[in-house]
């Protein structure tokens, strides 16, 4: 079983739609959860960083963590063509020097 | 906004040659990392560096790889004798404290021919 599972998509939605992106994980030692956005041939850009179970909101983005189900989500409201990118979930174990374990990434296309 | 700078953006090298990938992390950050992403695959951890020494490395980071922070600003990844399978995007990242998000550079695309 992979440590972090993420559906690679692609996911295609019309402009203005609500997008839901998800990851599951197998190891309950993961304590910190992140979502990164990656444009083609660019480095990952941090969107959201969460620690505990629950919701965190930042503008059009909401990150949700359910540790009991080992499931995290990213919601994008009022999606725009500029949101078209690959979205990577990433996690860190507690302690240590905090290497990131990434999901495979979901490719999102928002069409006008 | 502060950023992590990587040079060169693209490097082509012959198999068996040595390459050095360069990074300038954000100036007050304390933790430094290299990751790589083979085309179409996941971003994978290579090595973490803290307090002037390697703190963790992956199975990928074998004797052909080394890292250095030769001065207060640069952080380099050296591949001693490149193989075809080393072709990938290499990302440098840094962060201020342990409980903090990473900032990634734009990457160096390494092509081994």
PDB file of N, CA and C in Angstrom, chain A residues 36-90:
ATOM      1  N   UNK A  36       0.201  21.796  -2.309  1.00  0.00           N
ATOM      2  CA  UNK A  36       1.049  22.600  -3.180  1.00  0.00           C
ATOM      3  C   UNK A  36       0.411  22.666  -4.562  1.00  0.00           C
ATOM      4  N   UNK A  37       0.660  23.769  -5.238  1.00  0.00           N
ATOM      5  CA  UNK A  37       0.249  23.925  -6.624  1.00  0.00           C
ATOM      6  C   UNK A  37       1.517  23.946  -7.462  1.00  0.00           C
ATOM      7  N   UNK A  38       1.503  23.239  -8.574  1.00  0.00           N
ATOM      8  CA  UNK A  38       2.678  23.177  -9.438  1.00  0.00           C
ATOM      9  C   UNK A  38       2.263  23.443 -10.874  1.00  0.00           C
ATOM     10  N   UNK A  39       2.790  24.534 -11.424  1.00  0.00           N
ATOM     11  CA  UNK A  39       2.605  24.796 -12.836  1.00  0.00           C
ATOM     12  C   UNK A  39       3.665  24.029 -13.610  1.00  0.00           C
ATOM     13  N   UNK A  40       3.406  23.835 -14.889  1.00  0.00           N
ATOM     14  CA  UNK A  40       4.280  23.017 -15.714  1.00  0.00           C
ATOM     15  C   UNK A  40       5.727  23.502 -15.649  1.00  0.00           C
ATOM     16  N   UNK A  41       6.640  22.598 -15.355  1.00  0.00           N
ATOM     17  CA  UNK A  41       8.078  22.858 -15.315  1.00  0.00           C
ATOM     18  C   UNK A  41       8.460  23.937 -14.298  1.00  0.00           C
ATOM     19  N   UNK A  42       7.650  24.057 -13.237  1.00  0.00           N
ATOM     20  CA  UNK A  42       7.967  24.979 -12.142  1.00  0.00           C
ATOM     21  C   UNK A  42       8.019  24.211 -10.835  1.00  0.00           C
ATOM     22  N   UNK A  43       8.527  24.861  -9.799  1.00  0.00           N
ATOM     23  CA  UNK A  43       8.569  24.242  -8.491  1.00  0.00           C
ATOM     24  C   UNK A  43       7.224  24.283  -7.803  1.00  0.00           C
ATOM     25  N   UNK A  44       6.986  23.372  -6.847  1.00  0.00           N
ATOM     26  CA  UNK A  44       5.742  23.408  -6.072  1.00  0.00           C
ATOM     27  C   UNK A  44       5.641  24.699  -5.263  1.00  0.00           C
ATOM     28  N   UNK A  45       4.436  25.233  -5.205  1.00  0.00           N
ATOM     29  CA  UNK A  45       4.155  26.478  -4.485  1.00  0.00           C
ATOM     30  C   UNK A  45       3.167  26.157  -3.368  1.00  0.00           C
ATOM     31  N   UNK A  46       3.534  26.512  -2.140  1.00  0.00           N
ATOM     32  CA  UNK A  46       2.696  26.167  -0.989  1.00  0.00           C
ATOM     33  C   UNK A  46       1.387  26.958  -1.020  1.00  0.00           C
ATOM     34  N   UNK A  47       0.268  26.213  -0.922  1.00  0.00           N
ATOM     35  CA  UNK A  47      -1.054  26.842  -0.868  1.00  0.00           C
ATOM     36  C   UNK A  47      -1.611  26.836   0.552  1.00  0.00           C
ATOM     37  N   UNK A  48      -1.583  25.664   1.181  1.00  0.00           N
ATOM     38  CA  UNK A  48      -2.207  25.514   2.488  1.00  0.00           C
ATOM     39  C   UNK A  48      -1.343  24.601   3.351  1.00  0.00           C
ATOM     40  N   UNK A  49      -1.344  24.894   4.644  1.00  0.00           N
ATOM     41  CA  UNK A  49      -0.544  24.125   5.611  1.00  0.00           C
ATOM     42  C   UNK A  49      -1.421  23.920   6.837  1.00  0.00           C
ATOM     43  N   UNK A  50      -1.673  22.676   7.197  1.00  0.00           N
ATOM     44  CA  UNK A  50      -2.535  22.417   8.351  1.00  0.00           C
ATOM     45  C   UNK A  50      -1.904  21.374   9.258  1.00  0.00           C
ATOM     46  N   UNK A  51      -2.273  21.425  10.502  1.00  0.00           N
ATOM     47  CA  UNK A  51      -1.741  20.490  11.482  1.00  0.00           C
ATOM     48  C   UNK A  51      -2.835  19.581  12.031  1.00  0.00           C
ATOM     49  N   UNK A  52      -3.900  20.147  12.488  1.00  0.00           N
ATOM     50  CA  UNK A  52      -4.888  19.331  13.190  1.00  0.00           C
ATOM     51  C   UNK A  52      -6.051  18.986  12.267  1.00  0.00           C
ATOM     52  N   UNK A  53      -6.884  18.090  12.724  1.00  0.00           N
ATOM     53  CA  UNK A  53      -8.119  17.795  11.996  1.00  0.00           C
ATOM     54  C   UNK A  53      -9.012  19.025  11.988  1.00  0.00           C
ATOM     55  N   UNK A  54      -9.777  19.178  10.930  1.00  0.00           N
ATOM     56  CA  UNK A  54     -10.680  20.322  10.819  1.00  0.00           C
ATOM     57  C   UNK A  54     -10.458  21.048   9.515  1.00  0.00           C
ATOM     58  N   UNK A  55     -10.998  22.237   9.433  1.00  0.00           N
ATOM     59  CA  UNK A  55     -10.933  23.048   8.221  1.00  0.00           C
ATOM     60  C   UNK A  55     -10.035  24.258   8.409  1.00  0.00           C
ATOM     61  N   UNK A  56      -9.399  24.650   7.303  1.00  0.00           N
ATOM     62  CA  UNK A  56      -8.654  25.906   7.281  1.00  0.00           C
ATOM     63  C   UNK A  56      -8.964  26.602   5.970  1.00  0.00           C
ATOM     64  N   UNK A  57      -9.303  27.863   6.055  1.00  0.00           N
ATOM     65  CA  UNK A  57      -9.732  28.594   4.877  1.00  0.00           C
ATOM     66  C   UNK A  57      -8.755  29.719   4.558  1.00  0.00           C
ATOM     67  N   UNK A  58      -8.514  29.931   3.250  1.00  0.00           N
ATOM     68  CA  UNK A  58      -7.686  31.049   2.815  1.00  0.00           C
ATOM     69  C   UNK A  58      -8.217  31.504   1.455  1.00  0.00           C
ATOM     70  N   UNK A  59      -9.003  32.559   1.479  1.00  0.00           N
ATOM     71  CA  UNK A  59      -9.586  33.045   0.240  1.00  0.00           C
ATOM     72  C   UNK A  59     -10.510  32.015  -0.375  1.00  0.00           C
ATOM     73  N   UNK A  60     -10.232  31.631  -1.613  1.00  0.00           N
ATOM     74  CA  UNK A  60     -11.092  30.663  -2.304  1.00  0.00           C
ATOM     75  C   UNK A  60     -10.732  29.222  -1.966  1.00  0.00           C
ATOM     76  N   UNK A  61      -9.705  29.026  -1.167  1.00  0.00           N
ATOM     77  CA  UNK A  61      -9.221  27.683  -0.854  1.00  0.00           C
ATOM     78  C   UNK A  61      -9.602  27.270   0.566  1.00  0.00           C
ATOM     79  N   UNK A  62     -10.070  26.020   0.694  1.00  0.00           N
ATOM     80  CA  UNK A  62     -10.333  25.435   2.006  1.00  0.00           C
ATOM     81  C   UNK A  62      -9.658  24.082   2.064  1.00  0.00           C
ATOM     82  N   UNK A  63      -8.837  23.884   3.105  1.00  0.00           N
ATOM     83  CA  UNK A  63      -8.202  22.589   3.331  1.00  0.00           C
ATOM     84  C   UNK A  63      -8.916  21.902   4.473  1.00  0.00           C
ATOM     85  N   UNK A  64      -9.132  20.625   4.306  1.00  0.00           N
ATOM     86  CA  UNK A  64      -9.844  19.836   5.308  1.00  0.00           C
ATOM     87  C   UNK A  64      -9.000  18.615   5.649  1.00  0.00           C
ATOM     88  N   UNK A  65      -8.882  18.321   6.925  1.00  0.00           N
ATOM     89  CA  UNK A  65      -8.130  17.150   7.382  1.00  0.00           C
ATOM     90  C   UNK A  65      -9.026  16.318   8.281  1.00  0.00           C
ATOM     91  N   UNK A  66      -9.109  15.030   7.989  1.00  0.00           N
ATOM     92  CA  UNK A  66      -9.835  14.084   8.836  1.00  0.00           C
ATOM     93  C   UNK A  66      -8.853  12.985   9.212  1.00  0.00           C
ATOM     94  N   UNK A  67      -8.226  13.133  10.361  1.00  0.00           N
ATOM     95  CA  UNK A  67      -7.192  12.175  10.763  1.00  0.00           C
ATOM     96  C   UNK A  67      -7.791  10.811  11.074  1.00  0.00           C
ATOM     97  N   UNK A  68      -9.016  10.775  11.547  1.00  0.00           N
ATOM     98  CA  UNK A  68      -9.617   9.481  11.896  1.00  0.00           C
ATOM     99  C   UNK A  68      -9.819   8.628  10.642  1.00  0.00           C
ATOM    100  N   UNK A  69     -10.088   9.282   9.507  1.00  0.00           N
ATOM    101  CA  UNK A  69     -10.268   8.566   8.236  1.00  0.00           C
ATOM    102  C   UNK A  69      -9.013   8.568   7.386  1.00  0.00           C
ATOM    103  N   UNK A  70      -7.981   9.286   7.831  1.00  0.00           N
ATOM    104  CA  UNK A  70      -6.725   9.430   7.077  1.00  0.00           C
ATOM    105  C   UNK A  70      -7.028   9.967   5.676  1.00  0.00           C
ATOM    106  N   UNK A  71      -7.681  11.110   5.679  1.00  0.00           N
ATOM    107  CA  UNK A  71      -8.216  11.670   4.431  1.00  0.00           C
ATOM    108  C   UNK A  71      -8.065  13.173   4.487  1.00  0.00           C
ATOM    109  N   UNK A  72      -7.502  13.763   3.439  1.00  0.00           N
ATOM    110  CA  UNK A  72      -7.424  15.213   3.381  1.00  0.00           C
ATOM    111  C   UNK A  72      -8.004  15.700   2.065  1.00  0.00           C
ATOM    112  N   UNK A  73      -8.520  16.922   2.098  1.00  0.00           N
ATOM    113  CA  UNK A  73      -9.161  17.497   0.919  1.00  0.00           C
ATOM    114  C   UNK A  73      -8.748  18.943   0.733  1.00  0.00           C
ATOM    115  N   UNK A  74      -8.813  19.383  -0.507  1.00  0.00           N
ATOM    116  CA  UNK A  74      -8.660  20.791  -0.847  1.00  0.00           C
ATOM    117  C   UNK A  74      -9.848  21.172  -1.718  1.00  0.00           C
ATOM    118  N   UNK A  75     -10.555  22.225  -1.306  1.00  0.00           N
ATOM    119  CA  UNK A  75     -11.677  22.730  -2.084  1.00  0.00           C
ATOM    120  C   UNK A  75     -11.280  24.086  -2.677  1.00  0.00           C
ATOM    121  N   UNK A  76     -11.605  24.255  -3.937  1.00  0.00           N
ATOM    122  CA  UNK A  76     -11.378  25.537  -4.597  1.00  0.00           C
ATOM    123  C   UNK A  76     -12.739  26.061  -5.037  1.00  0.00           C
ATOM    124  N   UNK A  77     -13.102  27.215  -4.505  1.00  0.00           N
ATOM    125  CA  UNK A  77     -14.388  27.826  -4.886  1.00  0.00           C
ATOM    126  C   UNK A  77     -14.178  28.773  -6.049  1.00  0.00           C
ATOM    127  N   UNK A  78     -15.231  28.954  -6.841  1.00  0.00           N
ATOM    128  CA  UNK A  78     -15.184  29.909  -7.956  1.00  0.00           C
ATOM    129  C   UNK A  78     -13.900  29.721  -8.771  1.00  0.00           C
ATOM    130  N   UNK A  79     -13.691  28.524  -9.249  1.00  0.00           N
ATOM    131  CA  UNK A  79     -12.433  28.200  -9.927  1.00  0.00           C
ATOM    132  C   UNK A  79     -12.231  29.075 -11.166  1.00  0.00           C
ATOM    133  N   UNK A  80     -10.968  29.403 -11.420  1.00  0.00           N
ATOM    134  CA  UNK A  80     -10.580  30.267 -12.518  1.00  0.00           C
ATOM    135  C   UNK A  80      -9.638  29.519 -13.466  1.00  0.00           C
ATOM    136  N   UNK A  81      -9.557  29.931 -14.724  1.00  0.00           N
ATOM    137  CA  UNK A  81      -8.585  29.289 -15.631  1.00  0.00           C
ATOM    138  C   UNK A  81      -7.159  29.338 -15.096  1.00  0.00           C
ATOM    139  N   UNK A  82      -6.844  30.379 -14.317  1.00  0.00           N
ATOM    140  CA  UNK A  82      -5.493  30.475 -13.742  1.00  0.00           C
ATOM    141  C   UNK A  82      -5.231  29.428 -12.661  1.00  0.00           C
ATOM    142  N   UNK A  83      -6.285  28.740 -12.208  1.00  0.00           N
ATOM    143  CA  UNK A  83      -6.113  27.650 -11.240  1.00  0.00           C
ATOM    144  C   UNK A  83      -5.660  26.363 -11.934  1.00  0.00           C
ATOM    145  N   UNK A  84      -5.645  26.360 -13.245  1.00  0.00           N
ATOM    146  CA  UNK A  84      -5.228  25.161 -13.986  1.00  0.00           C
ATOM    147  C   UNK A  84      -3.763  24.857 -13.681  1.00  0.00           C
ATOM    148  N   UNK A  85      -3.526  23.716 -13.076  1.00  0.00           N
ATOM    149  CA  UNK A  85      -2.194  23.335 -12.597  1.00  0.00           C
ATOM    150  C   UNK A  85      -2.295  21.912 -12.060  1.00  0.00           C
ATOM    151  N   UNK A  86      -1.192  21.414 -11.576  1.00  0.00           N
ATOM    152  CA  UNK A  86      -1.210  20.145 -10.839  1.00  0.00           C
ATOM    153  C   UNK A  86      -1.176  20.448  -9.352  1.00  0.00           C
ATOM    154  N   UNK A  87      -2.050  19.796  -8.611  1.00  0.00           N
ATOM    155  CA  UNK A  87      -2.156  20.014  -7.160  1.00  0.00           C
ATOM    156  C   UNK A  87      -1.598  18.799  -6.432  1.00  0.00           C
ATOM    157  N   UNK A  88      -0.635  19.062  -5.589  1.00  0.00           N
ATOM    158  CA  UNK A  88       0.065  18.002  -4.868  1.00  0.00           C
ATOM    159  C   UNK A  88      -0.293  18.061  -3.390  1.00  0.00           C
ATOM    160  N   UNK A  89      -0.716  16.926  -2.851  1.00  0.00           N
ATOM    161  CA  UNK A  89      -0.798  16.878  -1.398  1.00  0.00           C
ATOM    162  C   UNK A  89       0.556  16.395  -0.880  1.00  0.00           C
ATOM    163  N   UNK A  90       0.891  16.813   0.318  1.00  0.00           N
ATOM    164  CA  UNK A  90       2.165  16.421   0.907  1.00  0.00           C
ATOM    165  C   UNK A  90       2.006  16.345   2.415  1.00  0.00           C
TER     166      UNK A  90
END
